XYZ file of C-alpha atoms in Angstrom:
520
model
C 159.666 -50.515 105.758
C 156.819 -53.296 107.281
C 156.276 -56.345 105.771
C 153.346 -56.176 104.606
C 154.877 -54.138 101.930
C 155.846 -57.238 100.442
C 153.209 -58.974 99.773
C 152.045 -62.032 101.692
C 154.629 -63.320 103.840
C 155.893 -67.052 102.501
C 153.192 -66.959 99.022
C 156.376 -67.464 96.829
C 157.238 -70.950 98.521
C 153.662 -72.622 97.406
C 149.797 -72.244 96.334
C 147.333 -71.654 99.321
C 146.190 -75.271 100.844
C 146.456 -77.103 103.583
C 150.479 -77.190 102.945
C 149.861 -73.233 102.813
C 148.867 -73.494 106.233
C 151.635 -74.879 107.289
C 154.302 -73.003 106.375
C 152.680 -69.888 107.693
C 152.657 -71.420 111.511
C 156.714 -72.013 110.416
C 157.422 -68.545 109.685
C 157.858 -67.317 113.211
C 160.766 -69.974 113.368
C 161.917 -69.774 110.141
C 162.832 -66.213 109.127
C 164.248 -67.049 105.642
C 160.877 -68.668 104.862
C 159.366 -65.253 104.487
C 160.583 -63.742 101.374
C 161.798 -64.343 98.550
C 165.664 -63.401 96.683
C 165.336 -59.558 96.446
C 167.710 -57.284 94.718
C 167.781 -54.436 92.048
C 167.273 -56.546 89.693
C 163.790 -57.838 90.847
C 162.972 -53.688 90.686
C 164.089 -53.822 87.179
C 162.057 -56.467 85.748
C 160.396 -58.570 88.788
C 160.531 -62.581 87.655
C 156.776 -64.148 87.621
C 156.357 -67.682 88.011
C 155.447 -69.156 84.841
C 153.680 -72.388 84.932
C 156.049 -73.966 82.936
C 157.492 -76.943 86.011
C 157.932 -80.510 84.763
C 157.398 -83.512 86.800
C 158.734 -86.805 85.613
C 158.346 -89.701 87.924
C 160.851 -92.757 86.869
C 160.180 -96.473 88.475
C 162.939 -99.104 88.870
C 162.526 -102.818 88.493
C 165.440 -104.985 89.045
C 167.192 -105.850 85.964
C 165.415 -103.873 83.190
C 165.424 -100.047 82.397
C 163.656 -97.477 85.092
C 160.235 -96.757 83.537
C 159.456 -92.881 82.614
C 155.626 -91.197 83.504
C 155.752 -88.095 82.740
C 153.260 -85.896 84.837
C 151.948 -83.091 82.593
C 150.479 -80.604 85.107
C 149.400 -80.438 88.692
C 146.641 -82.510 88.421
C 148.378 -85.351 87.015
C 151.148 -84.759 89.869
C 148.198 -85.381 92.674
C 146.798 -88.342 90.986
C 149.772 -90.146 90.396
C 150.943 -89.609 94.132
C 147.524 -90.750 95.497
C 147.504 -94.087 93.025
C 150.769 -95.134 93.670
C 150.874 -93.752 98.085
C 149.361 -97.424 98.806
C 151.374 -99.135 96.293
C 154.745 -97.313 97.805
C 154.121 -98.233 101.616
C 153.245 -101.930 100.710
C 156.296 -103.119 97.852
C 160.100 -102.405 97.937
C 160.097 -100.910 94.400
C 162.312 -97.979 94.195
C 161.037 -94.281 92.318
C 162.474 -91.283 91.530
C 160.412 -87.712 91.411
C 161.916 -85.259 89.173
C 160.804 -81.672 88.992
C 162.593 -79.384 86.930
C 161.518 -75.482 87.707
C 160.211 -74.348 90.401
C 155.688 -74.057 90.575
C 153.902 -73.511 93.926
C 151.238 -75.869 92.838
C 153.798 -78.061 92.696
C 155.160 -77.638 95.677
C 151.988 -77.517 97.459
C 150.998 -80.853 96.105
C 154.515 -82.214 96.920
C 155.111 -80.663 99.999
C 151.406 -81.828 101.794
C 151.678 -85.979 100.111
C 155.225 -86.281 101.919
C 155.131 -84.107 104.955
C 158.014 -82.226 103.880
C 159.971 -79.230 105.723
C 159.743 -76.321 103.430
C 163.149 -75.049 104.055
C 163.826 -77.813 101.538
C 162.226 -76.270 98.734
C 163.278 -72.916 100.084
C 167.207 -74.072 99.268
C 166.093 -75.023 95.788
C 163.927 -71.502 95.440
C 167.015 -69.393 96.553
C 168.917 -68.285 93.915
C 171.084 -65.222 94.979
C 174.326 -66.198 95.549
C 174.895 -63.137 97.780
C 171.918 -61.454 99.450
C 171.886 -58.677 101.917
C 168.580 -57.446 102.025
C 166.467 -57.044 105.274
C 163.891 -58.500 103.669
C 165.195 -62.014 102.549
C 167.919 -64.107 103.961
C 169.421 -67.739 103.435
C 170.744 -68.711 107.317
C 171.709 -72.075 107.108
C 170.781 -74.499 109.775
C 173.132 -75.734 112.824
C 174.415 -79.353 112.373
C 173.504 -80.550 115.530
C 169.613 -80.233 114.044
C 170.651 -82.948 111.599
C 168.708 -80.872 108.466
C 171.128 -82.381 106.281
C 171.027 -86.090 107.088
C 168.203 -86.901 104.072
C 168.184 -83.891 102.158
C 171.701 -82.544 100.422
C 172.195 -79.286 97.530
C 174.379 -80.047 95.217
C 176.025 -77.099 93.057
C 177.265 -76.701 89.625
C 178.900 -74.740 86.800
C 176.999 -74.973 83.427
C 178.506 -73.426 80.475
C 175.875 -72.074 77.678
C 176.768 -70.607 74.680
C 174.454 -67.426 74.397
C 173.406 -66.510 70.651
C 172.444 -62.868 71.654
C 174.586 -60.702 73.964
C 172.787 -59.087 76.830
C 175.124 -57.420 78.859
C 175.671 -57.791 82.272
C 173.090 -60.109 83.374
C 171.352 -61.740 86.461
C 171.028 -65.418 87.109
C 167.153 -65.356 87.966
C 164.456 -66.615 86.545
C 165.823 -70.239 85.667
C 168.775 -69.160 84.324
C 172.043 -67.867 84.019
C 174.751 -66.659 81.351
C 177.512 -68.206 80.163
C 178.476 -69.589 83.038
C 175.384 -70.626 84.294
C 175.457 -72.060 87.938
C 173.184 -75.022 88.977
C 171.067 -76.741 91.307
C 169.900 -79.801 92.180
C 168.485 -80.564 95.908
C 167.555 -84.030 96.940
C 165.815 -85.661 99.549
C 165.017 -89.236 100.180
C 163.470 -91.511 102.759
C 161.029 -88.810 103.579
C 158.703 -91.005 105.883
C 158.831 -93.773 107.743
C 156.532 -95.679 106.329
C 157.518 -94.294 102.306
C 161.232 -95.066 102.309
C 161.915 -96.087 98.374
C 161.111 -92.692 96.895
C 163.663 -89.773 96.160
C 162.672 -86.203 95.143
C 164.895 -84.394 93.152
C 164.311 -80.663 92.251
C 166.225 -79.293 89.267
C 167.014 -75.946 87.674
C 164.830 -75.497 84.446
C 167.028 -74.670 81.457
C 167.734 -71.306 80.490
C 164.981 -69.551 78.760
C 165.152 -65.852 79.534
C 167.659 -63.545 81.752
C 167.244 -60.256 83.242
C 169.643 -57.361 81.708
C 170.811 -54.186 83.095
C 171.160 -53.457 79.041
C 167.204 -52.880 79.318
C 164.168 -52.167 81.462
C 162.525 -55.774 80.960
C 163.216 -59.394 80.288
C 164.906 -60.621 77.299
C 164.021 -64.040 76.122
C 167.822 -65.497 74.816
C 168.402 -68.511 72.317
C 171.011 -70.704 73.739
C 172.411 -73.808 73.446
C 175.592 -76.038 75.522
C 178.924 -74.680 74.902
C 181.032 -76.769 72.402
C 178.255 -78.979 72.021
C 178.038 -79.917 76.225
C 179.582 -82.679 78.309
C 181.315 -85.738 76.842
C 179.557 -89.124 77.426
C 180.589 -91.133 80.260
C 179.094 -94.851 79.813
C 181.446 -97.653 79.171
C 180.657 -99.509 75.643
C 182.100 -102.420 75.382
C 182.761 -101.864 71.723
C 182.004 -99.426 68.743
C 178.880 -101.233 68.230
C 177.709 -101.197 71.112
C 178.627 -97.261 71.126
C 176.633 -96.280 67.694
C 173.854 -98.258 69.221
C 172.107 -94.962 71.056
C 171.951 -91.436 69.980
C 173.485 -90.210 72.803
C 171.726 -87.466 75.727
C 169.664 -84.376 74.010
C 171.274 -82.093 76.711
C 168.257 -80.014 76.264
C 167.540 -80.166 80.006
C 169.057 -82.439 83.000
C 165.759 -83.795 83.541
C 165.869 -85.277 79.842
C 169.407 -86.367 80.418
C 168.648 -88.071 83.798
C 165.543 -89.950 82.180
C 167.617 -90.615 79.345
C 169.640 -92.436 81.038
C 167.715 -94.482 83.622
C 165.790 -95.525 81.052
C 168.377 -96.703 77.930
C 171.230 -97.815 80.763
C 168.969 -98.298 83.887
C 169.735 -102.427 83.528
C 172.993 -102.014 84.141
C 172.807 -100.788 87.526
C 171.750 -102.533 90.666
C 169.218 -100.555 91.954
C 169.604 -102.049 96.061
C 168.944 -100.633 99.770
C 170.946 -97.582 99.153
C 168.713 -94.337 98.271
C 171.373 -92.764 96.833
C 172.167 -95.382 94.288
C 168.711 -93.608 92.538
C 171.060 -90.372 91.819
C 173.886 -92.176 90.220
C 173.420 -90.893 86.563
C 172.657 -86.929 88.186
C 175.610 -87.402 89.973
C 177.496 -88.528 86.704
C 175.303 -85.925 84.599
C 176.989 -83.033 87.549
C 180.564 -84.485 87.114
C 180.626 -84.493 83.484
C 179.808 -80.685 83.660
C 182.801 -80.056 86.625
C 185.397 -81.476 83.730
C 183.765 -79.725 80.850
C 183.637 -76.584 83.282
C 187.460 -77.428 83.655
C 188.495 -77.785 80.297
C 187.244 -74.610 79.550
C 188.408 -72.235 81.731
C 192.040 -74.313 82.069
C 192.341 -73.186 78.357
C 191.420 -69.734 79.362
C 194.356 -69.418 81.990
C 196.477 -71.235 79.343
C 196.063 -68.595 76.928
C 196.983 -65.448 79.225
C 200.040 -67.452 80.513
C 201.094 -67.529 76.762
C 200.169 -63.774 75.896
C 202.714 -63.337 78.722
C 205.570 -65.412 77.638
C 208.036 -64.690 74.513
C 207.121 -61.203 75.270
C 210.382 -59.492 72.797
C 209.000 -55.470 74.327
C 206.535 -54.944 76.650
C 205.839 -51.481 75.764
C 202.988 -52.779 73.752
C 200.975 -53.859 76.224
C 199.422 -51.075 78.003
C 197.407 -51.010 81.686
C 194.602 -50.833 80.658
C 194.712 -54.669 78.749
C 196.276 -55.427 82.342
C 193.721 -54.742 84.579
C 190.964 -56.039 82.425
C 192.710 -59.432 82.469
C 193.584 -59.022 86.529
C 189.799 -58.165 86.862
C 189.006 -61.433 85.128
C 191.431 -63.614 86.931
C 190.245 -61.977 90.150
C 186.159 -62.990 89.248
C 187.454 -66.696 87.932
C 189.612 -67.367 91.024
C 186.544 -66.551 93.345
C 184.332 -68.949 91.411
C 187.060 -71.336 91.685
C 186.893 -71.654 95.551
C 183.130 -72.061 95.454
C 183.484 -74.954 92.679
C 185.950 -76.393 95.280
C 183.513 -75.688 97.998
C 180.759 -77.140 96.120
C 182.857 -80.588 95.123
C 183.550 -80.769 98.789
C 180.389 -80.900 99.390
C 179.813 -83.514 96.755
C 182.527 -85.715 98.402
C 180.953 -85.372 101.840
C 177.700 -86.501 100.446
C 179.092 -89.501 99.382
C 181.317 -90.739 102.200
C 178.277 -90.143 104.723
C 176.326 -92.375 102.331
C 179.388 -95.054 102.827
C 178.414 -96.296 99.323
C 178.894 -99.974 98.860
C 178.223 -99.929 95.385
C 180.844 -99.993 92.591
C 178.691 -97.489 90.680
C 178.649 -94.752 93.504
C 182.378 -95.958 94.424
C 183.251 -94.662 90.933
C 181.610 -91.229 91.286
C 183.118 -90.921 94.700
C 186.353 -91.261 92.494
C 185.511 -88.791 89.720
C 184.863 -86.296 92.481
C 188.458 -87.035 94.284
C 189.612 -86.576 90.595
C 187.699 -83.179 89.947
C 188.765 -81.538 93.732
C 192.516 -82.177 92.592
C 192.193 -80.783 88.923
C 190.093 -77.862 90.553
C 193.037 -77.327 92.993
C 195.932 -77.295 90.573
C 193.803 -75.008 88.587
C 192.830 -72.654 91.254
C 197.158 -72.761 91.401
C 197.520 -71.617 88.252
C 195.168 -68.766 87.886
C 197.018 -67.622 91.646
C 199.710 -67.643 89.731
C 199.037 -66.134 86.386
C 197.264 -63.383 89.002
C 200.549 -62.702 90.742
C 201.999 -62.515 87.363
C 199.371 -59.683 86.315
C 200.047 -57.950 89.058
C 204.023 -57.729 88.861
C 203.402 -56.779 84.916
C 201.226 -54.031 86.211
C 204.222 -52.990 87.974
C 206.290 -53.558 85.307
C 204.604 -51.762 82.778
C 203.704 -48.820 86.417
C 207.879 -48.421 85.755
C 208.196 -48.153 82.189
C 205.656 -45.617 82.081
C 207.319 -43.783 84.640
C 210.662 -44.057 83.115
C 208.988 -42.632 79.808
C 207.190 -39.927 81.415
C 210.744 -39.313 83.628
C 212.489 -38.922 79.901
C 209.924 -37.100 78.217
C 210.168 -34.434 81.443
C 214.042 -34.654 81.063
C 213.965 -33.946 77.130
C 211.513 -31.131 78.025
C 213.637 -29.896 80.632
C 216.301 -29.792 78.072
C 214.090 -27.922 75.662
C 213.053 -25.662 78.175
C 216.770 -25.105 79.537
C 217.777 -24.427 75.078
C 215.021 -21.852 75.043
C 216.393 -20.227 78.091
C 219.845 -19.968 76.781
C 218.287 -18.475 73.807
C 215.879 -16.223 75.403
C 219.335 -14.872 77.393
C 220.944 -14.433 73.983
C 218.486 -12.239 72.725
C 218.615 -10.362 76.130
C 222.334 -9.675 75.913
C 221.437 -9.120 72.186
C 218.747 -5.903 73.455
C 221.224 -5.149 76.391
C 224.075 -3.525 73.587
C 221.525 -2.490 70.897
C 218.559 -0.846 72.937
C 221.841 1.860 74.261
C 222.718 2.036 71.013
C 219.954 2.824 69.486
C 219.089 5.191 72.433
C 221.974 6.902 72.214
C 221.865 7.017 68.538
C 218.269 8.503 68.665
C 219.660 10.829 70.532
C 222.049 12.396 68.657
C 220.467 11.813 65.242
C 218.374 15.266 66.385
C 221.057 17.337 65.017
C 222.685 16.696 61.950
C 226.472 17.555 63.574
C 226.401 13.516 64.499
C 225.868 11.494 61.370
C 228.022 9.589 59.929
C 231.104 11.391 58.443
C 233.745 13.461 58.909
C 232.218 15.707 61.000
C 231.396 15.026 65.087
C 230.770 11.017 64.586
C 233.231 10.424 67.013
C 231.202 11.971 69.798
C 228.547 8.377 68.961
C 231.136 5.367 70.125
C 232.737 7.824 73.464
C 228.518 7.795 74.053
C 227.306 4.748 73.078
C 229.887 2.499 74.143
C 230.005 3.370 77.825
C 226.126 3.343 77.982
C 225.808 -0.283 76.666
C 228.093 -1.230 80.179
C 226.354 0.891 82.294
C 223.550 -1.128 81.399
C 225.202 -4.657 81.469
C 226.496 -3.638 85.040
C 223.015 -2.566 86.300
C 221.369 -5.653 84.709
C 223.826 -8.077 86.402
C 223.476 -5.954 89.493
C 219.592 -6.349 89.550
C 219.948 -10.029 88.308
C 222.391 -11.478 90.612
C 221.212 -9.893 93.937
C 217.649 -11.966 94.654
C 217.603 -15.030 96.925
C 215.744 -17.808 96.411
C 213.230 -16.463 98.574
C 212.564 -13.659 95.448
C 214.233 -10.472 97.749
C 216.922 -8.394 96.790
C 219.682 -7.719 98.749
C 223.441 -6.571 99.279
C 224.653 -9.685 100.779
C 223.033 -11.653 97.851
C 225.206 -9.672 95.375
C 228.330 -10.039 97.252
C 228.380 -13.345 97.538
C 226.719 -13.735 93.743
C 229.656 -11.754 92.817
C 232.313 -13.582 94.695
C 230.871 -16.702 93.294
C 231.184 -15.892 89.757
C 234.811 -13.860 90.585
C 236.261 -18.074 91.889
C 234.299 -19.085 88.906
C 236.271 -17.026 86.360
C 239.607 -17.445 88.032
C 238.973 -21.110 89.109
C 240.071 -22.586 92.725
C 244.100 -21.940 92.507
C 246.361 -24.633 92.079
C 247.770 -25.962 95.257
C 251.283 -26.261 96.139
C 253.127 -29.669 96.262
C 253.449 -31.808 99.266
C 257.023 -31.994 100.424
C 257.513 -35.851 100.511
C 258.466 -37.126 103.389
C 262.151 -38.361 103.227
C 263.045 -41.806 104.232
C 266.048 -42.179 106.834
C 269.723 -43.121 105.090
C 270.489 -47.017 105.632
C 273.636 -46.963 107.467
C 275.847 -49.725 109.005
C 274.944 -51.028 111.722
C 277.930 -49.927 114.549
């Protein structure tokens, strides 16, 4: 297959502009810039672009709450960047871009103002958490090119509560399942010369999934599980906590605004950039413990369905190696929510935050890396557990099959005994009846007191001719199936020690102990 199959190499990263230029001279040294994600799911039901991005720009004063533009569509974007590019380069007054979804035109508009690398918004537009198609690819970049040292990714674990059910699902277009994972990539002191603005791109809330269930996209109803994460501000009392409604949680870029601008006072907005990501940061640690909570309770529960267990022969294998599949798929996603705190922590102590607000999230993280360790523990163990009940309940089975063969056997060995019965049975009465056939041709033999006699001196000495030629034939195969003299002879000595048994052997003389005498 050629490229051009495809489409237009790099059209999914932006709209065609000058930036559009620019990332097609990049493509030659930039592979993963060409394509987009690709899997079987895009042939199912390939995700368009919708023109549904938001853009919310928030602007810190010191002191007071951040103030909140929101920037309705492209257009808006490019004027507000052009007003406020003079303003930026000549005051110290600290902004924050938001943009929630992904839009070309966005990214276009974006991507020319600040001279940005478009491998940054190719992190944020990759979504495939494994990808091996030739035609796509997410190479990360060596270290020594210091890509990372004002941009960073930072991954999540959102839990939605879906009102439909759609099957197995895929996590494209802006979404997820129950488990939704998350995005947000950063970058900050972009030029020189524009040093106090941040750019934060954010997954869009889930609106629609794409289901193997169907040929198509479904659009799905959802809203957070258990109601979403718990509030972290400090009041300082209960008035002061009925004072606000509290976050919608209808999107992180509402929650993030939210914040900044009901709380932004409280926060000393300084030199650091990454002071202006305190409440995402917050937002994305809030999620890790209600992420927690959740599936510690699952683990919980399939320790207890395995303890006070009276008999296990009610819990079949099948039960078993739905819950090891499960506690396989949660102790992967375990390790990357490990990975992904890691990389949380990193961000922070290369920041070398000074502030007690950043201080504190560096702490929440330690906390979530240790309760995401001690649970990754426990599912190991409730998995090892699985897997010796599977063997467990592997042996019972067995042992029931073993007596179900055994009381068979027995059956089988009772209608053998029986079948013999009724062979001994024909072996007297077939000669008798032979014989008396016979000799019920002439009336001289019937019963009375005439020539009866003649029946029994007959009869009788047929039925053993019979029994000897039956145990003749019987007892001379192998247990290769031939018959053979040998065979009988020693079949017939067998049966001859059987009926006389071994012999009783003669008594030891004992051997007799020497007379004590006196000693001369």
């Amino acid at each position: 297959m050629s490229y051009s199959q495809y489409g237009t190499q790099g059209a999914h990263l932006c709209s065609p502009g000058s930036y559009w230029e620019s990332v097609k001279k990049l493509l030659n040294k930039y592979p993963n810039l060409r394509f987009d994600d690709f899997t079987d799911y895009e042939a199912i039901a390939p995700c368009v672009i919708e023109p549904r991005a938001k853009a919310v720009a928030l602007e810190f004063d010191p002191g007071r709450d951040a103030i909140r533009k929101d920037l309705v569509d492209a257009t808006a974007l490019r004027r507000y960047l052009q007003q406020q590019g003079d303003l930026l380069e000549s005051s110290q007054r600290r902004s924050v871009l938001l943009v929630e979804g992904y839009s070309p035109d966005y990214v276009g508009i974006i991507g020319e103002h600040f001279e940005i690398d478009p491998q940054f918004f190719s992190k944020q537009r990759r979504t495939a958490v494994w990808e091996s198609w030739h035609h796509s690819g997410y190479t990360p970049s060596l270290a020594s090119t210091g890509d990372d040292e004002n941009s960073f990714i930072l991954e999540y674990w959102e839990l939605r509560f879906l009102r439909d059910s759609i099957g197995k699902s895929s996590s494209r277009c802006a979404d997820g399942h129950q488990r939704s994972r998350r995005r947000a990539t950063g970058l900050e002191g972009i030029k020189p010369a524009i040093r106090m603005v941040t750019i934060l791109l954010l997954d869009s809330p889930l609106k629609r999934v794409v289901s193997r269930a169907f040929a198509g996209v479904k659009s799905v109803d959802s809203e957070p599980y258990q109601g979403g994460y718990k509030d972290f501000i400090k009041y300082a009392n209960l008035v002061d906590a009925c004072s606000t409604p509290g976050p919608s949680r209808a999107s992180i870029i509402e929650d993030i605004s939210y914040y900044w601008c009901t709380y932004g006072h409280r926060v000393e907005v300084g030199a650091d950039p990454l002071i202006t990501t305190l409440f995402m940061q917050k937002i994305i640690a809030s999620h890790y413990m209600h992420y927690i909570g959740y599936f510690s309770s699952l683990v919980a529960y399939l320790d207890w369905a395995l303890s006070w267990q009276v008999d296990l022969v009610t819990i079949n294998s099948t039960w078993i190696e739905q819950r090891w599949s499960d506690l396989k798929a949660w102790n992967t996603q375990f390790i990357e929510a490990v990975n992904m705190n890691e990389g949380f922590i990193a961000l922070l102590k290369r920041s070398q935050p000074s502030s007690t607000e950043l201080i504190d999230c560096l702490r929440d993280f330690h906390d979530i890396h240790k309760r995401l360790i001690q649970l990754k523990a426990r599912c190991d163990s409730s998995l090892s557990s699985f897997t010796d009940l599977a063997g467990i309940v592997h042996n019972r089975h067995s042992l029931l099959e073993a007596k179900s063969s055994l009381e068979e056997a027995k059956r089988s060995f009772h209608e053998a005994k029986s079948l013999k019965t009724l062979s001994w049975l024909a072996t007297i009465f077939i000669p008798l009846t032979f014989a008396s056939g016979i000799l019920s041709m002439n009336d001289l033999y019937v019963p009375g007191p005439g020539q009866f006699w003649i029946y029994p001196v007959i009869a009788v000495p047929f039925v053993i001719l019979v029994a000897v030629i039956i145990v003749v034939v019987n007892n001379g195969y192998n247990p290769a199936g031939n018959w053979s003299w040998t065979t009988l002879r020693i079949s017939l000595s067998g049966m001859a020690e059987q009926s006389t048994g071994p012999g009783v052997p003669l008594p030891k003389e004992e051997p007799r102990l020497p007379e004590m005498g006196r000693a001369v």
